[in-house]
């Protein structure tokens, strides 16, 4: 069978891994034909990953199906067509601007747009609508790093490259769970450790899987980072290794929560290793003092001269695949385009380049302020693209009120039902990964092509096309006459001449003349070269530690939030992949065992987290790696995937005064146990939205969905199960009820298991029956196979399907390294994302074995 090989870039994180996709069948495709199978492997020639991929990248093909896709424009919940939908967007835009002025319009966009889409969005808003009100979810992500770069370097420039990680002797990871969130970078760091003995330090209040693998874990107090880095700088100054004159505050006594011996060990490591890279991520940025954290880190590098040379520098790791591209084209409300600001001269130059008379006059509203303006009725037209703010914004209850009040909400999405599309008046179907065509910039400023693998399904269109059509309807035909991403690229690359003229490092002018063919074949390249700040002015910035807030007795805990290894943000894509669901099926409230006792929480029970902003329910997971007084929940679960488990009901709107970035990782909170009259689980081939329950949570299994349930009232059996014949067993005394249903094909169609006080069977076997064509109803009702298979335990290696028990067995049978476990079981030998988990199991199991 013939196939095509297409090189592209991963859909997910800012590492920007290159992918080689094999697409079945010959080109060309016709729209509307069946989706062809795609095989994903790492691109050995891509400098970001040299062929490696993590679990999310490896399993991308599982998220390319059409299930859940938005295929047609929708107007007020009814199917529409492009002509009508675009006319409506343009009409409402024009009316809003005419009646209320351009600042009554807002665009809320995303680091998941391609650079070409982003460029058009920014040009339309700042250049033609004439307002600065375009901001992006990068405000929630790296705005603090951007502000820190601007203060230290005078430009938003990442002064390091991935090769510096290969060449470093010491790597500090600050507020970064690298092994889970940038797994291929983690693998690169591990390779450096084996090759040259690189030391790894993790600075994180939690003992993450990354921290477990480090040489030193510094369990800093939440937001203790500035105090810590100031103290470190003072110590290096005292040792004669840093020039910190005039930068440090008088009083260094602010408590970073770090044990003296840990601080001494950290200081010795820093003193001993000039080749030092400090990677920082959301534990630094997502703070009400996030910009200062960034500058505290940069200060240490500048004062020690550890920048602009091999193996050293401060490295802001970016989250989304094109967060960097968005920064370059002006996606943030406080930048113009091409790293330009809003001075009269810059505005004039940009207006001339775009040939517009409508250029905005100054910066617009930042994300949190933008939604406040919507809430207050100052913004009356909001266009959301490639982001899910009803889930991902802090105080999302408020954000939903704002969306519900807004006279016009337009949402461009690839997925039909998200928490945000539920608020859309006009819903526009966009390309998804695998259909998109353009460029992205990764954490190390490397620009790569994302190429289309398949034709767009239904009526889905490119975001740049959608915006261009609206702009043309508003009368700006010449400025938005783009007919391809290549044409947009040329205009943008040419525009960086304005940055170059002002001495900025962002220079793409040599790419401004690419032909369509050259653009199509464009190889990954890094703008600014390896050390873009070399020879340029850089500044230390005095920073003050945050004064810890007095704890409110009503909220004695501090709530931290973040990510799971195999889920991406609001799960609109990874949530569909059964393989990825195996790592963590539910959102866990991670709490220290002593705190659990203190607050009456049981491992595996349910608990409610309450803050000043809202409340949500999670499964309790005891975690020794939590500091006392801190709890952690994942950000991922939505109202589509669960009932009552949405983390972002909890954080408030407080934000960094410089960057406007919210402090997602440190919210005063309390916890309380949740008891329910009954618990259970449901298996179905299709999606239902359970109602009237205390809590529920859904995850993908092969052939359908597994729902965990808890409730107080009567079990709504008829609402939960499809119509049809039911087989049932019950034990009234124990309050046990089990129902199974056979599908037309002979296999399990649905099952509902409920208990009031007893136990429930393990889910793996019975869930596996959903994808089977036959089966034994007695075994279904028993919840286990009539021919027992060995229990493998919780899934650890999702690529090879190897469970915890198999791995422990291999260790007991003599495997003494991660490699040996791989030999014995295959675990960890494909994408490698589970290798930190294997190392942990190894340490735990060997510690348990009696000494010989
Ligand atoms: N699997 C997966 N990978 C992803 C993503 C995903 O959704 N899933 N999203 C991508 C995106 S957009 C982003 S932004 C990145 C995020 O990547 P990371 O920043 O690594 O991820 P987080 O889990 O948000 O937070 C990192 C750590 O910060 C710690 N932290 C909390 N408070 C503090 C503090 O005060 N000081 C310090 N030093 N640390 C603190 C948390 O305990 C947490 O372990 O991941 C990217 N990669
Ligand atoms: N509590 C808490 N909250 C957080 C964070 C945290 O650590 N803690 N992290 C924050 C961070 S760093 C980030 S980056 C945000 C992420 O938050 P979001 O951006 O809201 O999360 P996603 O689920 O990635 O949403 C992207 C949406 O865009 C759609 N999409 C993908 N590609 C395209 C495209 O090309 N065009 C269009 N039109 N749509 C597309 C996807 O289907 C998906 O629904 O969350 C933030 N929120
Ligand atoms: S590390 Fe994983 S998610 Fe990130 S770009 Fe690479 S393969 Fe994709
Ligand atoms: Mo992010």
mmCIF file of N, CA and C in Angstrom, residues 759-814:
data_model
loop_
_atom_site.group_PDB
_atom_site.id
_atom_site.type_symbol
_atom_site.label_atom_id
_atom_site.label_comp_id
_atom_site.label_asym_id
_atom_site.label_seq_id
_atom_site.Cartn_x
_atom_site.Cartn_y
_atom_site.Cartn_z
ATOM 1 N N UNK A 759 -17.362 -2.939 48.521
ATOM 2 C CA UNK A 759 -16.298 -2.574 47.600
ATOM 3 C C UNK A 759 -16.788 -2.748 46.169
ATOM 4 N N UNK A 760 -16.052 -2.181 45.243
ATOM 5 C CA UNK A 760 -16.370 -2.313 43.816
ATOM 6 C C UNK A 760 -15.208 -3.050 43.160
ATOM 7 N N UNK A 761 -15.490 -3.830 42.115
ATOM 8 C CA UNK A 761 -14.381 -4.550 41.464
ATOM 9 C C UNK A 761 -13.435 -3.596 40.738
ATOM 10 N N UNK A 762 -12.220 -4.063 40.478
ATOM 11 C CA UNK A 762 -11.270 -3.279 39.670
ATOM 12 C C UNK A 762 -11.919 -3.034 38.313
ATOM 13 N N UNK A 763 -11.607 -1.876 37.715
ATOM 14 C CA UNK A 763 -12.334 -1.479 36.501
ATOM 15 C C UNK A 763 -11.728 -2.060 35.211
ATOM 16 N N UNK A 764 -10.460 -2.434 35.246
ATOM 17 C CA UNK A 764 -9.752 -2.741 33.996
ATOM 18 C C UNK A 764 -10.421 -3.830 33.170
ATOM 19 N N UNK A 765 -10.717 -4.969 33.815
ATOM 20 C CA UNK A 765 -11.221 -6.081 33.030
ATOM 21 C C UNK A 765 -12.591 -5.769 32.440
ATOM 22 N N UNK A 766 -13.497 -5.328 33.277
ATOM 23 C CA UNK A 766 -14.864 -5.077 32.782
ATOM 24 C C UNK A 766 -14.878 -3.937 31.767
ATOM 25 N N UNK A 767 -14.036 -2.927 31.972
ATOM 26 C CA UNK A 767 -13.973 -1.840 30.982
ATOM 27 C C UNK A 767 -13.486 -2.386 29.644
ATOM 28 N N UNK A 768 -12.583 -3.347 29.689
ATOM 29 C CA UNK A 768 -12.060 -3.955 28.465
ATOM 30 C C UNK A 768 -13.142 -4.672 27.665
ATOM 31 N N UNK A 769 -14.231 -5.062 28.331
ATOM 32 C CA UNK A 769 -15.312 -5.782 27.653
ATOM 33 C C UNK A 769 -16.100 -4.878 26.697
ATOM 34 N N UNK A 770 -16.002 -3.578 26.881
ATOM 35 C CA UNK A 770 -16.739 -2.660 25.999
ATOM 36 C C UNK A 770 -16.287 -2.781 24.551
ATOM 37 N N UNK A 771 -15.019 -3.119 24.352
ATOM 38 C CA UNK A 771 -14.516 -3.180 22.983
ATOM 39 C C UNK A 771 -14.549 -4.604 22.456
ATOM 40 N N UNK A 772 -15.188 -5.500 23.202
ATOM 41 C CA UNK A 772 -15.196 -6.905 22.797
ATOM 42 C C UNK A 772 -16.502 -7.232 22.055
ATOM 43 N N UNK A 773 -16.450 -8.216 21.174
ATOM 44 C CA UNK A 773 -17.629 -8.546 20.362
ATOM 45 C C UNK A 773 -18.523 -9.588 21.016
ATOM 46 N N UNK A 774 -18.025 -10.255 22.051
ATOM 47 C CA UNK A 774 -18.900 -11.190 22.756
ATOM 48 C C UNK A 774 -18.559 -11.122 24.233
ATOM 49 N N UNK A 775 -18.961 -12.133 24.991
ATOM 50 C CA UNK A 775 -18.664 -12.096 26.418
ATOM 51 C C UNK A 775 -19.733 -12.805 27.214
ATOM 52 N N UNK A 776 -19.431 -13.064 28.473
ATOM 53 C CA UNK A 776 -20.278 -13.867 29.337
ATOM 54 C C UNK A 776 -20.946 -12.951 30.374
ATOM 55 N N UNK A 777 -22.266 -12.818 30.299
ATOM 56 C CA UNK A 777 -22.968 -11.906 31.208
ATOM 57 C C UNK A 777 -22.702 -12.217 32.683
ATOM 58 N N UNK A 778 -22.523 -13.494 33.012
ATOM 59 C CA UNK A 778 -22.261 -13.823 34.416
ATOM 60 C C UNK A 778 -20.935 -13.204 34.842
ATOM 61 N N UNK A 779 -19.953 -13.315 33.957
ATOM 62 C CA UNK A 779 -18.644 -12.718 34.275
ATOM 63 C C UNK A 779 -18.758 -11.192 34.362
ATOM 64 N N UNK A 780 -19.557 -10.607 33.436
ATOM 65 C CA UNK A 780 -19.745 -9.146 33.496
ATOM 66 C C UNK A 780 -20.272 -8.743 34.872
ATOM 67 N N UNK A 781 -21.318 -9.466 35.320
ATOM 68 C CA UNK A 781 -21.947 -9.092 36.589
ATOM 69 C C UNK A 781 -21.011 -9.363 37.770
ATOM 70 N N UNK A 782 -20.148 -10.370 37.608
ATOM 71 C CA UNK A 782 -19.169 -10.633 38.666
ATOM 72 C C UNK A 782 -18.068 -9.578 38.631
ATOM 73 N N UNK A 783 -17.925 -8.936 37.489
ATOM 74 C CA UNK A 783 -16.905 -7.894 37.367
ATOM 75 C C UNK A 783 -15.519 -8.463 37.137
ATOM 76 N N UNK A 784 -15.431 -9.739 36.824
ATOM 77 C CA UNK A 784 -14.103 -10.296 36.534
ATOM 78 C C UNK A 784 -14.216 -11.482 35.585
ATOM 79 N N UNK A 785 -13.129 -11.793 34.947
ATOM 80 C CA UNK A 785 -13.098 -12.851 33.947
ATOM 81 C C UNK A 785 -13.320 -14.204 34.598
ATOM 82 N N UNK A 786 -14.009 -15.113 33.878
ATOM 83 C CA UNK A 786 -14.197 -16.451 34.421
ATOM 84 C C UNK A 786 -12.908 -17.256 34.299
ATOM 85 N N UNK A 787 -12.010 -16.831 33.398
ATOM 86 C CA UNK A 787 -10.678 -17.448 33.357
ATOM 87 C C UNK A 787 -9.689 -16.391 33.832
ATOM 88 N N UNK A 788 -9.388 -16.383 35.126
ATOM 89 C CA UNK A 788 -8.642 -15.262 35.687
ATOM 90 C C UNK A 788 -7.293 -15.055 35.001
ATOM 91 N N UNK A 789 -7.024 -13.813 34.664
ATOM 92 C CA UNK A 789 -5.722 -13.436 34.116
ATOM 93 C C UNK A 789 -4.931 -12.797 35.256
ATOM 94 N N UNK A 790 -3.613 -12.837 35.169
ATOM 95 C CA UNK A 790 -2.837 -12.226 36.250
ATOM 96 C C UNK A 790 -3.139 -10.740 36.349
ATOM 97 N N UNK A 791 -3.216 -10.239 37.583
ATOM 98 C CA UNK A 791 -3.481 -8.824 37.811
ATOM 99 C C UNK A 791 -2.178 -8.053 37.616
ATOM 100 N N UNK A 792 -2.181 -7.125 36.698
ATOM 101 C CA UNK A 792 -0.951 -6.393 36.373
ATOM 102 C C UNK A 792 -0.771 -5.142 37.231
ATOM 103 N N UNK A 793 -1.807 -4.742 37.950
ATOM 104 C CA UNK A 793 -1.693 -3.522 38.751
ATOM 105 C C UNK A 793 -1.907 -2.294 37.891
ATOM 106 N N UNK A 794 -1.860 -1.113 38.519
ATOM 107 C CA UNK A 794 -2.062 0.130 37.768
ATOM 108 C C UNK A 794 -1.068 0.271 36.612
ATOM 109 N N UNK A 795 -1.554 0.819 35.499
ATOM 110 C CA UNK A 795 -0.730 0.934 34.295
ATOM 111 C C UNK A 795 0.409 1.944 34.505
ATOM 112 N N UNK A 796 1.610 1.532 34.195
ATOM 113 C CA UNK A 796 2.745 2.455 34.312
ATOM 114 C C UNK A 796 3.256 2.847 32.924
ATOM 115 N N UNK A 797 3.581 1.822 32.103
ATOM 116 C CA UNK A 797 4.053 2.101 30.744
ATOM 117 C C UNK A 797 2.863 2.008 29.801
ATOM 118 N N UNK A 798 2.361 3.161 29.356
ATOM 119 C CA UNK A 798 1.162 3.113 28.527
ATOM 120 C C UNK A 798 1.480 2.673 27.093
ATOM 121 N N UNK A 799 2.726 2.823 26.675
ATOM 122 C CA UNK A 799 3.061 2.399 25.310
ATOM 123 C C UNK A 799 3.005 0.877 25.173
ATOM 124 N N UNK A 800 3.590 0.173 26.147
ATOM 125 C CA UNK A 800 3.632 -1.290 26.055
ATOM 126 C C UNK A 800 2.623 -1.957 26.976
ATOM 127 N N UNK A 801 1.795 -1.177 27.677
ATOM 128 C CA UNK A 801 0.784 -1.760 28.551
ATOM 129 C C UNK A 801 1.370 -2.583 29.684
ATOM 130 N N UNK A 802 2.351 -2.046 30.380
ATOM 131 C CA UNK A 802 2.968 -2.784 31.482
ATOM 132 C C UNK A 802 2.517 -2.168 32.809
ATOM 133 N N UNK A 803 2.010 -3.026 33.711
ATOM 134 C CA UNK A 803 1.461 -2.545 34.975
ATOM 135 C C UNK A 803 2.483 -2.591 36.102
ATOM 136 N N UNK A 804 2.113 -1.918 37.189
ATOM 137 C CA UNK A 804 3.008 -1.787 38.343
ATOM 138 C C UNK A 804 3.432 -3.142 38.893
ATOM 139 N N UNK A 805 2.483 -4.071 38.974
ATOM 140 C CA UNK A 805 2.821 -5.369 39.573
ATOM 141 C C UNK A 805 3.830 -6.134 38.724
ATOM 142 N N UNK A 806 3.695 -6.015 37.401
ATOM 143 C CA UNK A 806 4.670 -6.696 36.533
ATOM 144 C C UNK A 806 6.061 -6.119 36.734
ATOM 145 N N UNK A 807 6.102 -4.830 36.944
ATOM 146 C CA UNK A 807 7.402 -4.176 37.110
ATOM 147 C C UNK A 807 8.022 -4.570 38.451
ATOM 148 N N UNK A 808 7.208 -4.549 39.498
ATOM 149 C CA UNK A 808 7.712 -4.959 40.813
ATOM 150 C C UNK A 808 8.236 -6.388 40.747
ATOM 151 N N UNK A 809 7.488 -7.235 40.027
ATOM 152 C CA UNK A 809 7.931 -8.629 39.898
ATOM 153 C C UNK A 809 9.309 -8.686 39.219
ATOM 154 N N UNK A 810 9.459 -7.902 38.150
ATOM 155 C CA UNK A 810 10.750 -7.918 37.437
ATOM 156 C C UNK A 810 11.882 -7.477 38.361
ATOM 157 N N UNK A 811 11.585 -6.497 39.210
ATOM 158 C CA UNK A 811 12.627 -6.020 40.134
ATOM 159 C C UNK A 811 12.942 -7.120 41.148
ATOM 160 N N UNK A 812 11.890 -7.739 41.636
ATOM 161 C CA UNK A 812 12.115 -8.821 42.608
ATOM 162 C C UNK A 812 12.885 -9.978 41.982
ATOM 163 N N UNK A 813 12.714 -10.127 40.671
ATOM 164 C CA UNK A 813 13.425 -11.215 40.002
ATOM 165 C C UNK A 813 14.810 -10.799 39.544
ATOM 166 N N UNK A 814 15.263 -9.620 39.948
ATOM 167 C CA UNK A 814 16.666 -9.302 39.724
ATOM 168 C C UNK A 814 16.985 -8.062 38.902
#
